[in-house]
Amino acid sequence: MENHYQLAQINIARMRGVSINDPIMKEFVDNLDKVNQLAEQSEGFIWRLKDETNDATSFNPYNDEQVIVNISVWESTETLEKFVYRTFHTDFLRRRKEWFLKYGKASNAMWWINKGDYPTVQNAVALLDYLQINGASEKVFDFKNKFSSPNP
């Protein structure tokens, strides 16, 4: 049976550095292209937010130079989890405290969208804010509290 939905996700982080160009961020920045390429080549990857230079660190929806956002779309929670927890990306996840500070109650959110749609930055930020305030639900959730895609 064909799935009529795909998984959108946002994750945000507050950098230890004053900006993405701060020397403390160098190793992270030096590996961004490699991690992004790995994501794009991963099973289940559909789309990611990026500018004309293939970068997402220029987006600043919180009007805060220390906060970076990543938004992407995947076929399922399983394919996103595989990328996040079972690839080269995992090394950076384990070391995130070297580059990033704790960010509120939730720093990542997932939600189901219609197949072929893509989230806007504003919508993704609003859903992360909603998750931080209200907790996980069918509307928006996280890895600890996952919800299946809606029935077609």
JSON list of C-alpha atoms in Angstrom, two decimals:
[
{"chain": "A", "resi": 1, "resn": "MET", "atom": "CA", "xyz": [0.00, 0.00, 0.00]},
{"chain": "A", "resi": 2, "resn": "GLU", "atom": "CA", "xyz": [1.46, 3.35, -1.02]},
{"chain": "A", "resi": 3, "resn": "ASN", "atom": "CA", "xyz": [2.22, 5.84, 1.73]},
{"chain": "A", "resi": 4, "resn": "HIS", "atom": "CA", "xyz": [0.70, 9.24, 1.03]},
{"chain": "A", "resi": 5, "resn": "TYR", "atom": "CA", "xyz": [2.87, 10.95, 3.66]},
{"chain": "A", "resi": 6, "resn": "GLN", "atom": "CA", "xyz": [6.50, 11.76, 4.24]},
{"chain": "A", "resi": 7, "resn": "LEU", "atom": "CA", "xyz": [8.34, 12.82, 7.37]},
{"chain": "A", "resi": 8, "resn": "ALA", "atom": "CA", "xyz": [9.51, 16.41, 7.87]},
{"chain": "A", "resi": 9, "resn": "GLN", "atom": "CA", "xyz": [12.00, 17.26, 10.59]},
{"chain": "A", "resi": 10, "resn": "ILE", "atom": "CA", "xyz": [13.70, 20.28, 12.08]},
{"chain": "A", "resi": 11, "resn": "ASN", "atom": "CA", "xyz": [16.63, 20.32, 14.44]},
{"chain": "A", "resi": 12, "resn": "ILE", "atom": "CA", "xyz": [18.21, 23.39, 15.90]},
{"chain": "A", "resi": 13, "resn": "ALA", "atom": "CA", "xyz": [21.30, 24.05, 17.94]},
{"chain": "A", "resi": 14, "resn": "ARG", "atom": "CA", "xyz": [22.83, 26.94, 19.84]},
{"chain": "A", "resi": 15, "resn": "MET", "atom": "CA", "xyz": [26.51, 27.18, 18.98]},
{"chain": "A", "resi": 16, "resn": "ARG", "atom": "CA", "xyz": [29.22, 27.64, 21.58]},
{"chain": "A", "resi": 17, "resn": "GLY", "atom": "CA", "xyz": [30.88, 29.99, 19.12]},
{"chain": "A", "resi": 18, "resn": "VAL", "atom": "CA", "xyz": [29.61, 33.53, 18.55]},
{"chain": "A", "resi": 19, "resn": "SER", "atom": "CA", "xyz": [28.90, 32.59, 14.93]},
{"chain": "A", "resi": 20, "resn": "ILE", "atom": "CA", "xyz": [29.43, 29.73, 12.48]},
{"chain": "A", "resi": 21, "resn": "ASN", "atom": "CA", "xyz": [32.85, 31.26, 11.67]},
{"chain": "A", "resi": 22, "resn": "ASP", "atom": "CA", "xyz": [34.10, 31.12, 15.26]},
{"chain": "A", "resi": 23, "resn": "PRO", "atom": "CA", "xyz": [37.26, 28.95, 15.55]},
{"chain": "A", "resi": 24, "resn": "ILE", "atom": "CA", "xyz": [35.52, 26.65, 18.09]},
{"chain": "A", "resi": 25, "resn": "MET", "atom": "CA", "xyz": [33.13, 25.63, 15.26]},
{"chain": "A", "resi": 26, "resn": "LYS", "atom": "CA", "xyz": [35.88, 24.83, 12.71]},
{"chain": "A", "resi": 27, "resn": "GLU", "atom": "CA", "xyz": [35.85, 21.01, 12.91]},
{"chain": "A", "resi": 28, "resn": "PHE", "atom": "CA", "xyz": [32.05, 20.95, 12.77]},
{"chain": "A", "resi": 29, "resn": "VAL", "atom": "CA", "xyz": [31.97, 23.32, 9.78]},
{"chain": "A", "resi": 30, "resn": "ASP", "atom": "CA", "xyz": [34.76, 21.42, 8.02]},
{"chain": "A", "resi": 31, "resn": "ASN", "atom": "CA", "xyz": [32.57, 18.29, 8.06]},
{"chain": "A", "resi": 32, "resn": "LEU", "atom": "CA", "xyz": [29.20, 19.85, 7.18]},
{"chain": "A", "resi": 33, "resn": "ASP", "atom": "CA", "xyz": [29.45, 19.13, 3.46]},
{"chain": "A", "resi": 34, "resn": "LYS", "atom": "CA", "xyz": [30.42, 15.51, 4.15]},
{"chain": "A", "resi": 35, "resn": "VAL", "atom": "CA", "xyz": [27.49, 14.98, 6.54]},
{"chain": "A", "resi": 36, "resn": "ASN", "atom": "CA", "xyz": [25.04, 16.73, 4.19]},
{"chain": "A", "resi": 37, "resn": "GLN", "atom": "CA", "xyz": [26.24, 14.63, 1.25]},
{"chain": "A", "resi": 38, "resn": "LEU", "atom": "CA", "xyz": [25.84, 11.48, 3.34]},
{"chain": "A", "resi": 39, "resn": "ALA", "atom": "CA", "xyz": [22.27, 12.53, 4.20]},
{"chain": "A", "resi": 40, "resn": "GLU", "atom": "CA", "xyz": [21.44, 13.20, 0.56]},
{"chain": "A", "resi": 41, "resn": "GLN", "atom": "CA", "xyz": [22.77, 9.77, -0.44]},
{"chain": "A", "resi": 42, "resn": "SER", "atom": "CA", "xyz": [20.99, 7.95, 2.40]},
{"chain": "A", "resi": 43, "resn": "GLU", "atom": "CA", "xyz": [18.07, 5.62, 1.83]},
{"chain": "A", "resi": 44, "resn": "GLY", "atom": "CA", "xyz": [14.81, 7.47, 2.38]},
{"chain": "A", "resi": 45, "resn": "PHE", "atom": "CA", "xyz": [16.21, 11.00, 2.00]},
{"chain": "A", "resi": 46, "resn": "ILE", "atom": "CA", "xyz": [13.93, 13.30, -0.01]},
{"chain": "A", "resi": 47, "resn": "TRP", "atom": "CA", "xyz": [14.91, 16.96, 0.53]},
{"chain": "A", "resi": 48, "resn": "ARG", "atom": "CA", "xyz": [16.81, 19.36, 2.78]},
{"chain": "A", "resi": 49, "resn": "LEU", "atom": "CA", "xyz": [16.75, 23.11, 3.31]},
{"chain": "A", "resi": 50, "resn": "LYS", "atom": "CA", "xyz": [19.73, 24.81, 1.69]},
{"chain": "A", "resi": 51, "resn": "ASP", "atom": "CA", "xyz": [20.69, 28.05, 0.00]},
{"chain": "A", "resi": 52, "resn": "GLU", "atom": "CA", "xyz": [22.36, 28.54, -3.37]},
{"chain": "A", "resi": 53, "resn": "THR", "atom": "CA", "xyz": [25.74, 27.61, -1.84]},
{"chain": "A", "resi": 54, "resn": "ASN", "atom": "CA", "xyz": [24.39, 24.20, -0.64]},
{"chain": "A", "resi": 55, "resn": "ASP", "atom": "CA", "xyz": [24.37, 25.51, 2.95]},
{"chain": "A", "resi": 56, "resn": "ALA", "atom": "CA", "xyz": [21.62, 25.89, 5.57]},
{"chain": "A", "resi": 57, "resn": "THR", "atom": "CA", "xyz": [23.60, 27.81, 8.21]},
{"chain": "A", "resi": 58, "resn": "SER", "atom": "CA", "xyz": [22.64, 31.13, 6.58]},
{"chain": "A", "resi": 59, "resn": "PHE", "atom": "CA", "xyz": [18.98, 30.72, 7.57]},
{"chain": "A", "resi": 60, "resn": "ASN", "atom": "CA", "xyz": [18.29, 32.65, 10.77]},
{"chain": "A", "resi": 61, "resn": "PRO", "atom": "CA", "xyz": [14.61, 32.27, 11.77]},
{"chain": "A", "resi": 62, "resn": "TYR", "atom": "CA", "xyz": [15.33, 33.05, 15.43]},
{"chain": "A", "resi": 63, "resn": "ASN", "atom": "CA", "xyz": [17.23, 36.24, 14.57]},
{"chain": "A", "resi": 64, "resn": "ASP", "atom": "CA", "xyz": [20.15, 34.86, 16.58]},
{"chain": "A", "resi": 65, "resn": "GLU", "atom": "CA", "xyz": [23.57, 34.29, 14.98]},
{"chain": "A", "resi": 66, "resn": "GLN", "atom": "CA", "xyz": [24.31, 31.49, 17.45]},
{"chain": "A", "resi": 67, "resn": "VAL", "atom": "CA", "xyz": [21.30, 29.34, 16.45]},
{"chain": "A", "resi": 68, "resn": "ILE", "atom": "CA", "xyz": [21.49, 27.13, 13.37]},
{"chain": "A", "resi": 69, "resn": "VAL", "atom": "CA", "xyz": [18.64, 25.15, 11.85]},
{"chain": "A", "resi": 70, "resn": "ASN", "atom": "CA", "xyz": [18.43, 22.02, 9.76]},
{"chain": "A", "resi": 71, "resn": "ILE", "atom": "CA", "xyz": [15.21, 21.02, 8.02]},
{"chain": "A", "resi": 72, "resn": "SER", "atom": "CA", "xyz": [14.79, 17.91, 5.91]},
{"chain": "A", "resi": 73, "resn": "VAL", "atom": "CA", "xyz": [12.22, 15.47, 4.56]},
{"chain": "A", "resi": 74, "resn": "TRP", "atom": "CA", "xyz": [12.47, 11.68, 4.73]},
{"chain": "A", "resi": 75, "resn": "GLU", "atom": "CA", "xyz": [10.38, 8.70, 3.65]},
{"chain": "A", "resi": 76, "resn": "SER", "atom": "CA", "xyz": [9.93, 7.48, 7.23]},
{"chain": "A", "resi": 77, "resn": "THR", "atom": "CA", "xyz": [11.05, 7.77, 10.84]},
{"chain": "A", "resi": 78, "resn": "GLU", "atom": "CA", "xyz": [13.06, 4.57, 10.28]},
{"chain": "A", "resi": 79, "resn": "THR", "atom": "CA", "xyz": [15.13, 6.01, 7.42]},
{"chain": "A", "resi": 80, "resn": "LEU", "atom": "CA", "xyz": [15.77, 9.24, 9.34]},
{"chain": "A", "resi": 81, "resn": "GLU", "atom": "CA", "xyz": [16.76, 7.27, 12.46]},
{"chain": "A", "resi": 82, "resn": "LYS", "atom": "CA", "xyz": [19.14, 5.11, 10.44]},
{"chain": "A", "resi": 83, "resn": "PHE", "atom": "CA", "xyz": [20.93, 8.23, 9.13]},
{"chain": "A", "resi": 84, "resn": "VAL", "atom": "CA", "xyz": [20.99, 9.97, 12.53]},
{"chain": "A", "resi": 85, "resn": "TYR", "atom": "CA", "xyz": [22.08, 7.01, 14.66]},
{"chain": "A", "resi": 86, "resn": "ARG", "atom": "CA", "xyz": [23.89, 4.54, 12.37]},
{"chain": "A", "resi": 87, "resn": "THR", "atom": "CA", "xyz": [26.15, 6.53, 10.05]},
{"chain": "A", "resi": 88, "resn": "PHE", "atom": "CA", "xyz": [29.14, 8.90, 10.20]},
{"chain": "A", "resi": 89, "resn": "HIS", "atom": "CA", "xyz": [26.60, 11.48, 11.48]},
{"chain": "A", "resi": 90, "resn": "THR", "atom": "CA", "xyz": [26.51, 9.59, 14.80]},
{"chain": "A", "resi": 91, "resn": "ASP", "atom": "CA", "xyz": [30.12, 10.60, 15.57]},
{"chain": "A", "resi": 92, "resn": "PHE", "atom": "CA", "xyz": [29.08, 14.26, 15.44]},
{"chain": "A", "resi": 93, "resn": "LEU", "atom": "CA", "xyz": [25.96, 13.60, 17.48]},
{"chain": "A", "resi": 94, "resn": "ARG", "atom": "CA", "xyz": [28.10, 12.05, 20.24]},
{"chain": "A", "resi": 95, "resn": "ARG", "atom": "CA", "xyz": [30.44, 15.05, 20.20]},
{"chain": "A", "resi": 96, "resn": "ARG", "atom": "CA", "xyz": [27.76, 17.75, 19.97]},
{"chain": "A", "resi": 97, "resn": "LYS", "atom": "CA", "xyz": [28.65, 19.23, 23.39]},
{"chain": "A", "resi": 98, "resn": "GLU", "atom": "CA", "xyz": [32.01, 20.32, 21.91]},
{"chain": "A", "resi": 99, "resn": "TRP", "atom": "CA", "xyz": [30.19, 22.70, 19.56]},
{"chain": "A", "resi": 100, "resn": "PHE", "atom": "CA", "xyz": [26.69, 23.25, 20.96]},
{"chain": "A", "resi": 101, "resn": "LEU", "atom": "CA", "xyz": [24.93, 24.27, 24.17]},
{"chain": "A", "resi": 102, "resn": "LYS", "atom": "CA", "xyz": [21.70, 22.72, 25.46]},
{"chain": "A", "resi": 103, "resn": "TYR", "atom": "CA", "xyz": [18.67, 24.23, 23.74]},
{"chain": "A", "resi": 104, "resn": "GLY", "atom": "CA", "xyz": [15.41, 24.31, 25.68]},
{"chain": "A", "resi": 105, "resn": "LYS", "atom": "CA", "xyz": [13.11, 21.34, 26.16]},
{"chain": "A", "resi": 106, "resn": "ALA", "atom": "CA", "xyz": [13.31, 20.14, 22.55]},
{"chain": "A", "resi": 107, "resn": "SER", "atom": "CA", "xyz": [15.88, 20.72, 19.84]},
{"chain": "A", "resi": 108, "resn": "ASN", "atom": "CA", "xyz": [14.30, 18.47, 17.23]},
{"chain": "A", "resi": 109, "resn": "ALA", "atom": "CA", "xyz": [10.77, 17.87, 15.98]},
{"chain": "A", "resi": 110, "resn": "MET", "atom": "CA", "xyz": [9.15, 15.64, 13.38]},
{"chain": "A", "resi": 111, "resn": "TRP", "atom": "CA", "xyz": [5.75, 15.71, 11.73]},
{"chain": "A", "resi": 112, "resn": "TRP", "atom": "CA", "xyz": [3.97, 14.09, 8.79]},
{"chain": "A", "resi": 113, "resn": "ILE", "atom": "CA", "xyz": [3.33, 16.05, 5.60]},
{"chain": "A", "resi": 114, "resn": "ASN", "atom": "CA", "xyz": [1.66, 15.13, 2.34]},
{"chain": "A", "resi": 115, "resn": "LYS", "atom": "CA", "xyz": [3.90, 13.38, -0.13]},
{"chain": "A", "resi": 116, "resn": "GLY", "atom": "CA", "xyz": [5.45, 15.97, -2.48]},
{"chain": "A", "resi": 117, "resn": "ASP", "atom": "CA", "xyz": [5.15, 18.87, 0.00]},
{"chain": "A", "resi": 118, "resn": "TYR", "atom": "CA", "xyz": [8.08, 20.62, 1.69]},
{"chain": "A", "resi": 119, "resn": "PRO", "atom": "CA", "xyz": [8.00, 22.53, 4.98]},
{"chain": "A", "resi": 120, "resn": "THR", "atom": "CA", "xyz": [8.68, 26.25, 5.19]},
{"chain": "A", "resi": 121, "resn": "VAL", "atom": "CA", "xyz": [11.18, 27.53, 7.74]},
{"chain": "A", "resi": 122, "resn": "GLN", "atom": "CA", "xyz": [8.38, 29.42, 9.52]},
{"chain": "A", "resi": 123, "resn": "ASN", "atom": "CA", "xyz": [6.16, 26.33, 9.72]},
{"chain": "A", "resi": 124, "resn": "ALA", "atom": "CA", "xyz": [9.02, 24.14, 10.98]},
{"chain": "A", "resi": 125, "resn": "VAL", "atom": "CA", "xyz": [9.97, 26.66, 13.68]},
{"chain": "A", "resi": 126, "resn": "ALA", "atom": "CA", "xyz": [6.32, 26.98, 14.76]},
{"chain": "A", "resi": 127, "resn": "LEU", "atom": "CA", "xyz": [6.00, 23.21, 15.10]},
{"chain": "A", "resi": 128, "resn": "LEU", "atom": "CA", "xyz": [9.22, 22.96, 17.14]},
{"chain": "A", "resi": 129, "resn": "ASP", "atom": "CA", "xyz": [7.90, 25.73, 19.40]},
{"chain": "A", "resi": 130, "resn": "TYR", "atom": "CA", "xyz": [4.59, 23.85, 19.69]},
{"chain": "A", "resi": 131, "resn": "LEU", "atom": "CA", "xyz": [6.44, 20.67, 20.70]},
{"chain": "A", "resi": 132, "resn": "GLN", "atom": "CA", "xyz": [8.45, 22.57, 23.32]},
{"chain": "A", "resi": 133, "resn": "ILE", "atom": "CA", "xyz": [5.27, 23.97, 24.87]},
{"chain": "A", "resi": 134, "resn": "ASN", "atom": "CA", "xyz": [2.81, 21.08, 24.49]},
{"chain": "A", "resi": 135, "resn": "GLY", "atom": "CA", "xyz": [4.93, 17.94, 24.26]},
{"chain": "A", "resi": 136, "resn": "ALA", "atom": "CA", "xyz": [4.67, 15.16, 21.69]},
{"chain": "A", "resi": 137, "resn": "SER", "atom": "CA", "xyz": [1.41, 14.43, 19.89]},
{"chain": "A", "resi": 138, "resn": "GLU", "atom": "CA", "xyz": [0.24, 13.22, 16.49]},
{"chain": "A", "resi": 139, "resn": "LYS", "atom": "CA", "xyz": [0.73, 16.82, 15.30]},
{"chain": "A", "resi": 140, "resn": "VAL", "atom": "CA", "xyz": [4.46, 16.98, 16.13]},
{"chain": "A", "resi": 141, "resn": "PHE", "atom": "CA", "xyz": [6.74, 14.55, 17.93]},
{"chain": "A", "resi": 142, "resn": "ASP", "atom": "CA", "xyz": [10.32, 13.49, 18.60]},
{"chain": "A", "resi": 143, "resn": "PHE", "atom": "CA", "xyz": [12.42, 10.31, 18.54]},
{"chain": "A", "resi": 144, "resn": "LYS", "atom": "CA", "xyz": [11.35, 9.34, 22.07]},
{"chain": "A", "resi": 145, "resn": "ASN", "atom": "CA", "xyz": [7.63, 9.71, 21.28]},
{"chain": "A", "resi": 146, "resn": "LYS", "atom": "CA", "xyz": [7.12, 8.69, 17.64]},
{"chain": "A", "resi": 147, "resn": "PHE", "atom": "CA", "xyz": [3.77, 8.58, 15.86]},
{"chain": "A", "resi": 148, "resn": "SER", "atom": "CA", "xyz": [2.99, 6.58, 12.72]},
{"chain": "A", "resi": 149, "resn": "SER", "atom": "CA", "xyz": [1.97, 8.33, 9.54]},
{"chain": "A", "resi": 150, "resn": "PRO", "atom": "CA", "xyz": [-1.76, 9.02, 9.26]},
{"chain": "A", "resi": 151, "resn": "ASN", "atom": "CA", "xyz": [-3.92, 6.54, 7.41]},
{"chain": "A", "resi": 152, "resn": "PRO", "atom": "CA", "xyz": [-4.62, 7.64, 3.83]}
]
